[in-house]
Short mmCIF file of C-alpha atoms (C1' of nucleotides) in Angstrom, two decimals:
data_model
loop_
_atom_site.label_atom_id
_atom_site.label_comp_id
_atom_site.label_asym_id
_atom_site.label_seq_id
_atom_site.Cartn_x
_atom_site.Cartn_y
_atom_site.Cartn_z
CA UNK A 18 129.30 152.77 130.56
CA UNK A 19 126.39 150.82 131.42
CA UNK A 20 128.24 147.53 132.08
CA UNK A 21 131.20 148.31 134.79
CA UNK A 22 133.98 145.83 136.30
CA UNK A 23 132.61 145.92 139.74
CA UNK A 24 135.50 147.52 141.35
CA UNK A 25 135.90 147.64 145.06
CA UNK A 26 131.73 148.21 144.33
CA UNK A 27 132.16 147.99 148.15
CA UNK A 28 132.08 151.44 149.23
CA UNK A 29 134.87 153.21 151.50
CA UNK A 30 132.42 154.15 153.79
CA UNK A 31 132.48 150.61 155.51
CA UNK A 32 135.88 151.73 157.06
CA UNK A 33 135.08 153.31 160.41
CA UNK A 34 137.06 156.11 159.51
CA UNK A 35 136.38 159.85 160.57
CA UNK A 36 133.85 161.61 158.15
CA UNK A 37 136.32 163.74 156.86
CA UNK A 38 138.68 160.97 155.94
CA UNK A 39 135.99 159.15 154.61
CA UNK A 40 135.38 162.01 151.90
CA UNK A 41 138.84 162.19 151.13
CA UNK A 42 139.70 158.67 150.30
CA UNK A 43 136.04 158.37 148.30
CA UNK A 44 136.56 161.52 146.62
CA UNK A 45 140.14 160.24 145.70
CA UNK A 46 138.67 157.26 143.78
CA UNK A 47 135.92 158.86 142.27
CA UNK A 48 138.12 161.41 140.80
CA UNK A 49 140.41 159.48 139.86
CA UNK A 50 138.47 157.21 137.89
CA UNK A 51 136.12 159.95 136.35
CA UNK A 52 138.33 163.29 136.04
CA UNK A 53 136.88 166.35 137.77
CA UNK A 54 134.38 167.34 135.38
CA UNK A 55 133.19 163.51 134.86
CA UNK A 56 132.94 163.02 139.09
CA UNK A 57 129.57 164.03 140.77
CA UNK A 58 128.80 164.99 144.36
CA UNK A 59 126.44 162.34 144.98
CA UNK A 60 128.78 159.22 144.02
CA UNK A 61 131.52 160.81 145.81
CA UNK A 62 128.91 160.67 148.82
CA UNK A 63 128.12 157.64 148.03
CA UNK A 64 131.43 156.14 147.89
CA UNK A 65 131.94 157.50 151.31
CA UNK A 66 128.98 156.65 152.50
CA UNK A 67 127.41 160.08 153.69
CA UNK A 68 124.41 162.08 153.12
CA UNK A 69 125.60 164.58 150.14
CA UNK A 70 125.35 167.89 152.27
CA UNK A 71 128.42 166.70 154.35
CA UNK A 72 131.04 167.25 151.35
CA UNK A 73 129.91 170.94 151.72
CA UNK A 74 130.17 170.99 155.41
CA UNK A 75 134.02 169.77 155.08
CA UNK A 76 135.24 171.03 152.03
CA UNK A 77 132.98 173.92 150.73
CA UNK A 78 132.54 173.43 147.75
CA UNK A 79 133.67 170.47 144.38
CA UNK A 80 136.58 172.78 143.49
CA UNK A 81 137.77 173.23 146.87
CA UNK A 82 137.65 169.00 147.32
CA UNK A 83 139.36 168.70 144.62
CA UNK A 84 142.32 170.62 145.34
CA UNK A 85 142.76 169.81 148.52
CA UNK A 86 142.78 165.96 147.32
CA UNK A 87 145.29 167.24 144.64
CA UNK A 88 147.34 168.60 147.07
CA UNK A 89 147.84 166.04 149.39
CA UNK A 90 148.55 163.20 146.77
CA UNK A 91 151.35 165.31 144.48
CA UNK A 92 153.19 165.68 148.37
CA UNK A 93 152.49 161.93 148.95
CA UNK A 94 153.81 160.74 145.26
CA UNK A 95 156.83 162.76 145.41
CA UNK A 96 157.81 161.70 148.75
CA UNK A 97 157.15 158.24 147.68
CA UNK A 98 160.55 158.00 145.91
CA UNK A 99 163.22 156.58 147.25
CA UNK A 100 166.66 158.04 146.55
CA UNK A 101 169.13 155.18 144.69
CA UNK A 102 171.71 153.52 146.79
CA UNK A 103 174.87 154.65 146.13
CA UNK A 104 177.56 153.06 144.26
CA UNK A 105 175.93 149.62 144.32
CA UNK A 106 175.80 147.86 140.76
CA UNK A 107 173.71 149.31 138.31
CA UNK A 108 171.31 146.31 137.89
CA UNK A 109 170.91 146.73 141.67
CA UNK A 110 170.00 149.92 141.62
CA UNK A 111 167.76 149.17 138.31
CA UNK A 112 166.03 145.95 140.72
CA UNK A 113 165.26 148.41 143.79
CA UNK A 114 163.89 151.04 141.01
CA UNK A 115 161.55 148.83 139.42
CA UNK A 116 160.32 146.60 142.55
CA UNK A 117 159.69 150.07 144.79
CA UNK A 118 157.78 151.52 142.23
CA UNK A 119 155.27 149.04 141.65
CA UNK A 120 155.02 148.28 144.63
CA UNK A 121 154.55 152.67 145.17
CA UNK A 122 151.93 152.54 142.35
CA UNK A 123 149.90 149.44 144.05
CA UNK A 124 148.92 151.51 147.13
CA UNK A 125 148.80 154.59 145.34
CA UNK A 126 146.92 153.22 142.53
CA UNK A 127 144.21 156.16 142.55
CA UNK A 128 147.10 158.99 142.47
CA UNK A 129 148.47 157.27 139.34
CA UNK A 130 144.90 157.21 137.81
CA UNK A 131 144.75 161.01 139.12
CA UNK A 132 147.36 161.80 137.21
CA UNK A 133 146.69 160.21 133.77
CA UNK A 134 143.63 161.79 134.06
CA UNK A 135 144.65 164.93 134.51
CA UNK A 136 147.38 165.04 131.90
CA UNK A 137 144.58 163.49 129.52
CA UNK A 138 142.72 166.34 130.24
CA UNK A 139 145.31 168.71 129.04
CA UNK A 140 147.04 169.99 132.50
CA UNK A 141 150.79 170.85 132.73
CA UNK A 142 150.61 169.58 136.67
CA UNK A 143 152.63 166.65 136.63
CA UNK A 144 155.27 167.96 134.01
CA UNK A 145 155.85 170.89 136.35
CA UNK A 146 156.02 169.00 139.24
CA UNK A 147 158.50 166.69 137.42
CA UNK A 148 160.52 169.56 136.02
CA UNK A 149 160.69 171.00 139.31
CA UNK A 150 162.07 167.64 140.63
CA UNK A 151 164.38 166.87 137.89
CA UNK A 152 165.71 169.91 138.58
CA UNK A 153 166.69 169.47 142.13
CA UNK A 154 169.77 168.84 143.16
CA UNK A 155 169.86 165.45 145.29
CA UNK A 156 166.06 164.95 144.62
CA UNK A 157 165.63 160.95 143.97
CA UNK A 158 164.14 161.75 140.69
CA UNK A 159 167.38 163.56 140.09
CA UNK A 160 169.78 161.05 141.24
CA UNK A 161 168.10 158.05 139.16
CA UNK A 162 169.20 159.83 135.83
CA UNK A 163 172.41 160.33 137.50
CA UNK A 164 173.15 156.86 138.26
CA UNK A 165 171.66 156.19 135.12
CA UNK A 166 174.38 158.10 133.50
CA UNK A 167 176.91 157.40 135.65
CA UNK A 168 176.46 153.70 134.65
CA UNK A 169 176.82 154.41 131.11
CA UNK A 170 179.88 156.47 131.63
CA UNK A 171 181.59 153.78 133.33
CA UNK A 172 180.27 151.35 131.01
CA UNK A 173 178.62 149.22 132.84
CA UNK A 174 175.15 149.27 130.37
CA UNK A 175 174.97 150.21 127.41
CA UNK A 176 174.92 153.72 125.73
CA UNK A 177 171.13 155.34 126.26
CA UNK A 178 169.33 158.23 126.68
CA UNK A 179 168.90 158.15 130.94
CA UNK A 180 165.25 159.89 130.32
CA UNK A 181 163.73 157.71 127.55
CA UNK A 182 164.93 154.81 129.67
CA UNK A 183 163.05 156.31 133.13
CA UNK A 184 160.00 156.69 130.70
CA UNK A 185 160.44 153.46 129.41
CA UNK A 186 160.36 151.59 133.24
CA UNK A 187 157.81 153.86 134.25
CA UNK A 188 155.03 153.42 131.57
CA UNK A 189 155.47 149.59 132.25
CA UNK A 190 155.18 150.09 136.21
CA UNK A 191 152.02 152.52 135.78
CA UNK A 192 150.16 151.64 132.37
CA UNK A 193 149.34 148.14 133.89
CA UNK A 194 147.79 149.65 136.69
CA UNK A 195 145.92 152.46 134.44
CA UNK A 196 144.13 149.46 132.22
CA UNK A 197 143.72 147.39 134.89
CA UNK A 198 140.46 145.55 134.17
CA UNK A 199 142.14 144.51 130.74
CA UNK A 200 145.19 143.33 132.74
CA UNK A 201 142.92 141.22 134.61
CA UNK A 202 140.38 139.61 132.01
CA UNK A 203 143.93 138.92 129.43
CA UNK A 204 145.90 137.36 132.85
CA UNK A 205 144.43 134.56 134.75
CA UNK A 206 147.00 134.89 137.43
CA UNK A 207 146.85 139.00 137.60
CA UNK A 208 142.63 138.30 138.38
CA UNK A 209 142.96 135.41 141.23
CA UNK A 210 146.12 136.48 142.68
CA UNK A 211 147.25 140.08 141.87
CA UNK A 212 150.29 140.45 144.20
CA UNK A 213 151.33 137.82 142.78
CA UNK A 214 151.23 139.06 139.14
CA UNK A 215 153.10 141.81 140.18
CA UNK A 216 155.95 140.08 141.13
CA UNK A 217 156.07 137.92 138.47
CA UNK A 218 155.74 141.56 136.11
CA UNK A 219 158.94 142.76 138.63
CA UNK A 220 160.84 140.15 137.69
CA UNK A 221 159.66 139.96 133.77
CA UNK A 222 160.14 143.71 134.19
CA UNK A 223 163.94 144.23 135.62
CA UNK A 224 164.84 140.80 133.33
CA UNK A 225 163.48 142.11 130.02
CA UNK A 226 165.53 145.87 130.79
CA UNK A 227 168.72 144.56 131.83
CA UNK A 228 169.06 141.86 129.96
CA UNK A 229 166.80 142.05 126.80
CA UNK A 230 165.32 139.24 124.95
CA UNK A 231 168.25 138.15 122.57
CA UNK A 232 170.06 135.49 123.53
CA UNK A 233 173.56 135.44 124.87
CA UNK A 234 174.60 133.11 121.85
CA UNK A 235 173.24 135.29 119.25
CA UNK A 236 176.07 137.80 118.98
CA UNK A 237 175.12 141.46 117.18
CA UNK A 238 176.71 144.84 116.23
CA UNK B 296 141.89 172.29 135.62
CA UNK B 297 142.05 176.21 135.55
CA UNK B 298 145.47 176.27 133.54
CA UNK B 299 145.68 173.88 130.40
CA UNK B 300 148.12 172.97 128.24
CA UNK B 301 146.47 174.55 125.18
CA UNK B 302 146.10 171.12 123.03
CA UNK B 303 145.10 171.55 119.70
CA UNK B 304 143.47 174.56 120.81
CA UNK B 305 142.21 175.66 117.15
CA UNK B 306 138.78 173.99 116.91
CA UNK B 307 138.21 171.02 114.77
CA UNK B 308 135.52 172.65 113.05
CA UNK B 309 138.22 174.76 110.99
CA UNK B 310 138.26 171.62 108.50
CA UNK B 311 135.79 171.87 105.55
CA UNK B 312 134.69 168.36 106.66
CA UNK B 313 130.72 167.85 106.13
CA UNK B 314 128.87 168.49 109.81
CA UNK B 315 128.53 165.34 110.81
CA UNK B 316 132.30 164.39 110.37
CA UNK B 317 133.14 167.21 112.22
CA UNK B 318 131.20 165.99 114.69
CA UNK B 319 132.50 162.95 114.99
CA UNK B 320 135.75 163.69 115.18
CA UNK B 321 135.31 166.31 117.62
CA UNK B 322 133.09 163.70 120.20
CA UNK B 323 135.94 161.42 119.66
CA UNK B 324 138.40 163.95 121.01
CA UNK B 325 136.29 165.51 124.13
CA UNK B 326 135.27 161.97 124.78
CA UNK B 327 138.53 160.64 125.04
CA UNK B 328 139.69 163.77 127.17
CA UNK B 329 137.32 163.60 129.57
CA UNK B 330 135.59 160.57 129.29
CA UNK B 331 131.47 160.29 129.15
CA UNK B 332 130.65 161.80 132.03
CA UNK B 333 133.07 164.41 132.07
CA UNK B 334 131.88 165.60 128.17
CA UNK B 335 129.63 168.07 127.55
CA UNK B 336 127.58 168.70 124.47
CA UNK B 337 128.63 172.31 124.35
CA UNK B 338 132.13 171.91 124.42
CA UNK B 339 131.58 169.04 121.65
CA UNK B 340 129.73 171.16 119.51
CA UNK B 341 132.30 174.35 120.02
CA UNK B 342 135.43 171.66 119.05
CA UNK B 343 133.40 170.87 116.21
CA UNK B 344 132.17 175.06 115.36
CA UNK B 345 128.54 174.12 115.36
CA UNK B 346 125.23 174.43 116.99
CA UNK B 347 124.59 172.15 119.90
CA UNK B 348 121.27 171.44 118.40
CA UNK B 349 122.94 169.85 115.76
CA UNK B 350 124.33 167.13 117.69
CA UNK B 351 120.76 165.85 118.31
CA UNK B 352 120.21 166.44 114.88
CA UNK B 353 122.57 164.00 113.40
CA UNK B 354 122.69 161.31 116.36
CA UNK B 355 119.76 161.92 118.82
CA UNK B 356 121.48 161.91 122.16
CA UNK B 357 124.92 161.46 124.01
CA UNK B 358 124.92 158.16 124.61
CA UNK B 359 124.17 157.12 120.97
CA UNK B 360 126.68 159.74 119.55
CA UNK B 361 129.11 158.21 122.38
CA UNK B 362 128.22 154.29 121.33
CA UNK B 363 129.00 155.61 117.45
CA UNK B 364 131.71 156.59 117.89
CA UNK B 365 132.97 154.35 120.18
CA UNK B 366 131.86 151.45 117.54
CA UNK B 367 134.42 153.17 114.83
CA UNK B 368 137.01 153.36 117.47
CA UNK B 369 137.00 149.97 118.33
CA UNK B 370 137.18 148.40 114.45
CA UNK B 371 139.76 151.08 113.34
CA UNK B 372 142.04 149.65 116.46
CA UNK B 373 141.52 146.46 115.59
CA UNK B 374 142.02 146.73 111.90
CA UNK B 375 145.34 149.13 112.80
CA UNK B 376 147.19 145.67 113.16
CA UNK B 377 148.98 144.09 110.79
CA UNK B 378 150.15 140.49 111.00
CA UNK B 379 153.64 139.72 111.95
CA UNK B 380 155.63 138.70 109.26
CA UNK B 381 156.23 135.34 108.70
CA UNK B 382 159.65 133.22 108.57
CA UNK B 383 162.05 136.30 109.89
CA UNK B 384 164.34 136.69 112.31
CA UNK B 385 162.25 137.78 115.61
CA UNK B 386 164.43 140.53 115.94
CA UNK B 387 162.91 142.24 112.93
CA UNK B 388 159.28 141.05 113.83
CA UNK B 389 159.66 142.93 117.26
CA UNK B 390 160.99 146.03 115.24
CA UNK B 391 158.20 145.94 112.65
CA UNK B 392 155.31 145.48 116.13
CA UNK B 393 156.84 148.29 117.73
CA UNK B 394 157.20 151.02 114.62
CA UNK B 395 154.05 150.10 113.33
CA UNK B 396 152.23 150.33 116.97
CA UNK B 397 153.39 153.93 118.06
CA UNK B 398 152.68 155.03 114.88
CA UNK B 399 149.51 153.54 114.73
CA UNK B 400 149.19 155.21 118.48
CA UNK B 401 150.02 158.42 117.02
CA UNK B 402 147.23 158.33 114.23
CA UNK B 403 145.19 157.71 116.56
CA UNK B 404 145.98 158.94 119.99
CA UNK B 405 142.81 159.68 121.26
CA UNK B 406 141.50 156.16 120.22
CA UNK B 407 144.15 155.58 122.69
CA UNK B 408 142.32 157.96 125.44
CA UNK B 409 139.21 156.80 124.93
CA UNK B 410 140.46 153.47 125.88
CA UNK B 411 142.21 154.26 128.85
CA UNK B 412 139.27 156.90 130.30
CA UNK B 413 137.19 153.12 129.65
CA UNK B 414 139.32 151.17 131.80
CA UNK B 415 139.79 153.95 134.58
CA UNK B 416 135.98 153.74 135.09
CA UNK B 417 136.13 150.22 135.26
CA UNK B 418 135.01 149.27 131.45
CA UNK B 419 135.46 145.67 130.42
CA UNK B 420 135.36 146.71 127.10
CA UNK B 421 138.69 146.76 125.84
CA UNK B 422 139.87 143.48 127.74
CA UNK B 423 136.82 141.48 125.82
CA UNK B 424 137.75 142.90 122.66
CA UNK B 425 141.61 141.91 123.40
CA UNK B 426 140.30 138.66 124.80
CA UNK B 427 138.28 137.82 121.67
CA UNK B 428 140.95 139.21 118.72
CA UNK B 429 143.60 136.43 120.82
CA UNK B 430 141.00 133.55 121.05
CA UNK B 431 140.57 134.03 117.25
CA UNK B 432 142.48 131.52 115.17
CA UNK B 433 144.77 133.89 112.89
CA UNK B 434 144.43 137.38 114.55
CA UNK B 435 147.41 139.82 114.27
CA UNK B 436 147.63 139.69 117.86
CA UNK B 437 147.15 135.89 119.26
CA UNK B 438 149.97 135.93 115.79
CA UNK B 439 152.51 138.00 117.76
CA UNK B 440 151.66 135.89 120.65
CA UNK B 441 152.25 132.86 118.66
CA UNK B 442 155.95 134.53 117.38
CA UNK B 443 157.16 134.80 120.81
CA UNK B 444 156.71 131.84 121.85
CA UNK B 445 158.20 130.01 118.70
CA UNK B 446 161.35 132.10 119.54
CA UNK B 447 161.49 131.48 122.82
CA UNK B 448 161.27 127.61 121.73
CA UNK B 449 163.56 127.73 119.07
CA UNK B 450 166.00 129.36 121.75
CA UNK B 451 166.10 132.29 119.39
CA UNK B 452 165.22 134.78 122.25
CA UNK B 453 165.50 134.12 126.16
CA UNK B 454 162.93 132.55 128.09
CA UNK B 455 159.80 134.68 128.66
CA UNK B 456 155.73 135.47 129.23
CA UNK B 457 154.61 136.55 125.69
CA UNK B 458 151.69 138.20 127.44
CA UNK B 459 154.26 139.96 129.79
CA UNK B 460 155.99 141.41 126.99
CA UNK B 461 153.41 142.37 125.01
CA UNK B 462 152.38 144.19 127.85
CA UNK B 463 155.68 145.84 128.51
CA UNK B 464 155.96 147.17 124.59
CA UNK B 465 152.33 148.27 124.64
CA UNK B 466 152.81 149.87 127.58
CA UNK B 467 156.26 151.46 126.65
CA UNK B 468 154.63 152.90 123.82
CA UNK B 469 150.62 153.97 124.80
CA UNK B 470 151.75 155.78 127.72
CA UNK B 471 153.76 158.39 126.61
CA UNK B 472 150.70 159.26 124.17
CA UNK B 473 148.44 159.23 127.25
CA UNK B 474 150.90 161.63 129.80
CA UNK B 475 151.46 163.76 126.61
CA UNK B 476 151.46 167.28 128.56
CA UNK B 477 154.47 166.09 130.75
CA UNK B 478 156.30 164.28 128.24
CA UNK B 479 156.86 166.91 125.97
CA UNK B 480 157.44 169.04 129.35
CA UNK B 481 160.39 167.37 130.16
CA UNK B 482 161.85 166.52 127.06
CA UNK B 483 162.59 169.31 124.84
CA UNK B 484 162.95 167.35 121.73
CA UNK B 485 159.51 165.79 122.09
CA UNK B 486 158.27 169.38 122.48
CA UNK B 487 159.89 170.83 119.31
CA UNK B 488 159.90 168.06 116.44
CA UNK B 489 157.19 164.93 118.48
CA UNK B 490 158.05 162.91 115.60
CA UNK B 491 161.84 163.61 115.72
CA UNK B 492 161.19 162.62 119.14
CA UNK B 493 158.85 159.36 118.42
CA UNK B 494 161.20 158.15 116.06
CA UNK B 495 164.16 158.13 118.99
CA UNK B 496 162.01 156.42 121.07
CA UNK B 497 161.35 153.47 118.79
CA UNK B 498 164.69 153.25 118.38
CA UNK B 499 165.50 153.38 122.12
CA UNK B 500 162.32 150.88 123.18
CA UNK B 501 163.79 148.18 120.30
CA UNK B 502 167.59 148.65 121.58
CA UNK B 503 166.37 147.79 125.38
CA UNK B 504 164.16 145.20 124.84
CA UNK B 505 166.17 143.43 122.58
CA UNK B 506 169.09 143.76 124.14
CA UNK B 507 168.89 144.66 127.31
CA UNK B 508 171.30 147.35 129.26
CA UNK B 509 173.91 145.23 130.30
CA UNK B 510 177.04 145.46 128.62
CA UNK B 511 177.84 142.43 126.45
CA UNK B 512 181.35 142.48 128.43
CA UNK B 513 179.68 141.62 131.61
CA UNK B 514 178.50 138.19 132.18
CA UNK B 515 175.61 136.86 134.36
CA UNK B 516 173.45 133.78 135.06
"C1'" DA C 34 109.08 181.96 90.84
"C1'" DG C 35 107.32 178.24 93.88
"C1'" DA C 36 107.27 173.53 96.02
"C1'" DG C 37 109.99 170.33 98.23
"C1'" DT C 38 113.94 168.65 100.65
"C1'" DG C 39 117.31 168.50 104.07
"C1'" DT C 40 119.88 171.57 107.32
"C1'" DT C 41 120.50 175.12 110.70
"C1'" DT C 42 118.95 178.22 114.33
"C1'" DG C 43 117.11 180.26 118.67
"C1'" DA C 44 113.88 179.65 122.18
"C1'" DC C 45 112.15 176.57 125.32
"C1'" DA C 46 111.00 172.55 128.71
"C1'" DA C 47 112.59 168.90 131.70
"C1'" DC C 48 115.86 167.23 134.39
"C1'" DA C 49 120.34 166.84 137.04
"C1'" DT C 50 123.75 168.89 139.95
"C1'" DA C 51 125.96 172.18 143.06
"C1'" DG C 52 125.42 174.75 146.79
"C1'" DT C 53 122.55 176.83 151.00
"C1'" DC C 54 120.05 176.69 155.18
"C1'" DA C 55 117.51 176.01 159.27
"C1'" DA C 56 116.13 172.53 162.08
"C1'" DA C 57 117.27 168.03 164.31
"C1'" DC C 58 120.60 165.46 166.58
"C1'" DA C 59 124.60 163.78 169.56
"C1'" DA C 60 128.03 164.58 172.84
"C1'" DT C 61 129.86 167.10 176.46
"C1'" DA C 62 130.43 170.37 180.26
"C1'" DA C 63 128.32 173.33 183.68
"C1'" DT D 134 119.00 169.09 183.94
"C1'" DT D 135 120.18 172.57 180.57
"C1'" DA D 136 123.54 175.14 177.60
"C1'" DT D 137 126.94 174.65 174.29
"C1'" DT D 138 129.34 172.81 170.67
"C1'" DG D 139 129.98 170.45 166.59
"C1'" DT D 140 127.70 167.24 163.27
"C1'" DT D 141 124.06 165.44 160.44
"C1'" DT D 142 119.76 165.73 157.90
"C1'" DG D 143 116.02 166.95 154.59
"C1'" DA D 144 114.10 170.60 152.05
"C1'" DC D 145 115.10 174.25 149.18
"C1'" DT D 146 117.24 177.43 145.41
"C1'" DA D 147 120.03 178.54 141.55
"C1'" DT D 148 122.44 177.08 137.83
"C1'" DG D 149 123.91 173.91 134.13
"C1'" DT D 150 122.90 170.39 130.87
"C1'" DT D 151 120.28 167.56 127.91
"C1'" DG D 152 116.81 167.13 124.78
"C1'" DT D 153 112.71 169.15 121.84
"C1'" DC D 154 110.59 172.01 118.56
"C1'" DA D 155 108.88 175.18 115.26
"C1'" DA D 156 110.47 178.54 112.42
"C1'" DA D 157 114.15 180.18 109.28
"C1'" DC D 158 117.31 179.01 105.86
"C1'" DA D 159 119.66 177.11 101.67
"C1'" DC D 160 119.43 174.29 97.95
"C1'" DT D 161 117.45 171.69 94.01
"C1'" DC D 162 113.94 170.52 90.74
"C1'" DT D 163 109.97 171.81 87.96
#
DNA sequence: AGAGTGTTTGACAACATAGTCAAACAATAA
DNA sequence: TTATTGTTTGACTATGTTGTCAAACACTCT
């Protein structure tokens, strides 16, 4: 770890946010990028910009940081979902799907690294959260495998499992953002002009799943 | 982090392995849950069934039992490559990449970690290793590179980024390795028989990108 | 058995990190 | 101006973690 991608080395504490604020969004990155046990006071206070003694005077104490950080993001990520349109085309719906949730993991890129870290590290958090989503009637989570299903029914795509596809779109919408430093040194265009990258990944993205690579010619069982 | 998904829980130490096996296997998997920083010695030398002492013993200090096995990491991944086969249809080439890759992911899933907790924290590591092994005349993976693009040219497959799909299929399957905990939470296959599951989901990431969802009835641009 | 080798152990020292606290400070209201 | 309130600071303590070491141990060879 001695050599480090200098990544927004810039800390948050530039922002002329409230002190409290401040913590949160530094504590955010720091734990995202180093997992609880791996994040330390001092870089957290660093990253903010503050004298150490402050994260105590807010939050008490790492543990309580940390869950209140928790907190706050699995509300924000679950609220960041859009339900589907209804009764649209399925490669519509599929477009809106893939575009909104890159586009969800860009400015939640920390949550996303949160999360990996987290489930890395062994904890049932996300599944549950998930599960408890999944299970909702009308959530958006929900209504994705429905229209996902629905669309098969009707045959308008092909026959497959609605679940391994939504795992399928996801882990290309979130792994990019997870290995990001490799995205950057392999891509020329994803390290001058990110945005950029990502649209041309939306499109590759939402081309590749509807579509596929075979050619229209080439005719198969 | 109070409530874990009890992973492997059974100490690697149980093996009759000699010590400093043990330890090395057991670093690799602490290290790649919870990164450097977040490892400690202790819980090293517990996964392993040893004295802490002994760590020092057999490779002086963290960082140089981190940078050894860090070093095997990197060659096994490498090495886990094979070269695409020449001459045959891409279809099958694709097939053979994406078997061979989440099994090779599954052998050695917390290679896998270790990676990602490196590019969280901002490593460049695994992008100059991925940067070198495509610069290099020959490599399995500028190869693959290579086989795209002669079926995209031969008209064999539809137009598209090589390095965008390799990125897609790595991604489709690394990341259910790396969100483990909620994959097998909300699929109960993957939680009874994982290989049952592993072996639907090649089978489900070679039927999409090949082919794509869309119906072959339905026509498009 | 006894010397010699490599391994394991428990006790310890040095350092890093989390958490506390009283004093200093800034802003405001009386 | 002086209280009052909330915030910031530096110094401090307690605990955790890494790293060291000498003594104990197990094993082989003579």
């Amino acid at each position: 770890m001695s050599t480090q991608v200098n990544e927004s080395q810039v800390p948050t504490g530039s922002d002329d946010l409230d002190t409290e604020t401040r913590i949160f969004e530094a504590a955010l990155k720091v734990f995202a990028r180093k997992g609880k046990d791996g994040a330390r006071l001092q870089e957290i206070a660093d990253e903010a910009g503050i004298h150490r003694p402050l994260l105590h005077y807010y939050f008490r104490t790492k543990q309580q940081l940390y869950e209140a950080v928790a907190e706050r993001l699995f509300t924000d990520f679950l609220l960041s979902f859009d339900a589907p349109a209804e009764g649209g085309r399925f490669a519509d719906t599929l477009k809106a799907f893939i575009d909104h949730y890159i586009d969800s993991v860009r400015e939640h890129r920390h949550a996303a690294m949160w999360m990996v870290t987290e489930n890395m590290a062994g904890s049932p958090i996300l599944g549950e959260m998930l599960a408890r989503a999944f299970a909702t009637e009308g959530s958006p989570q929900r209504a994705m495998v429905e229209a996902v299903e629905l669309a098969v029914e009707s045959g308008e795509i092909r026959p497959v499992d609605a679940r391994q596809l939504m795992l399928t779109v996801v882990s290309a919408c979130v792994f990019p953002f997870v290995t990001l430093p490799t995205v950057k040194m392999m891509n020329p265009l994803a390290a001058e002009d990110f945005d950029a990258y990502l649209e041309e990944r939306k499109a590759h993205l939402f081309e590749v799943v509807c579509h596929g690579l075979a050619s229209r010619e080439v005719s198969d069982a």
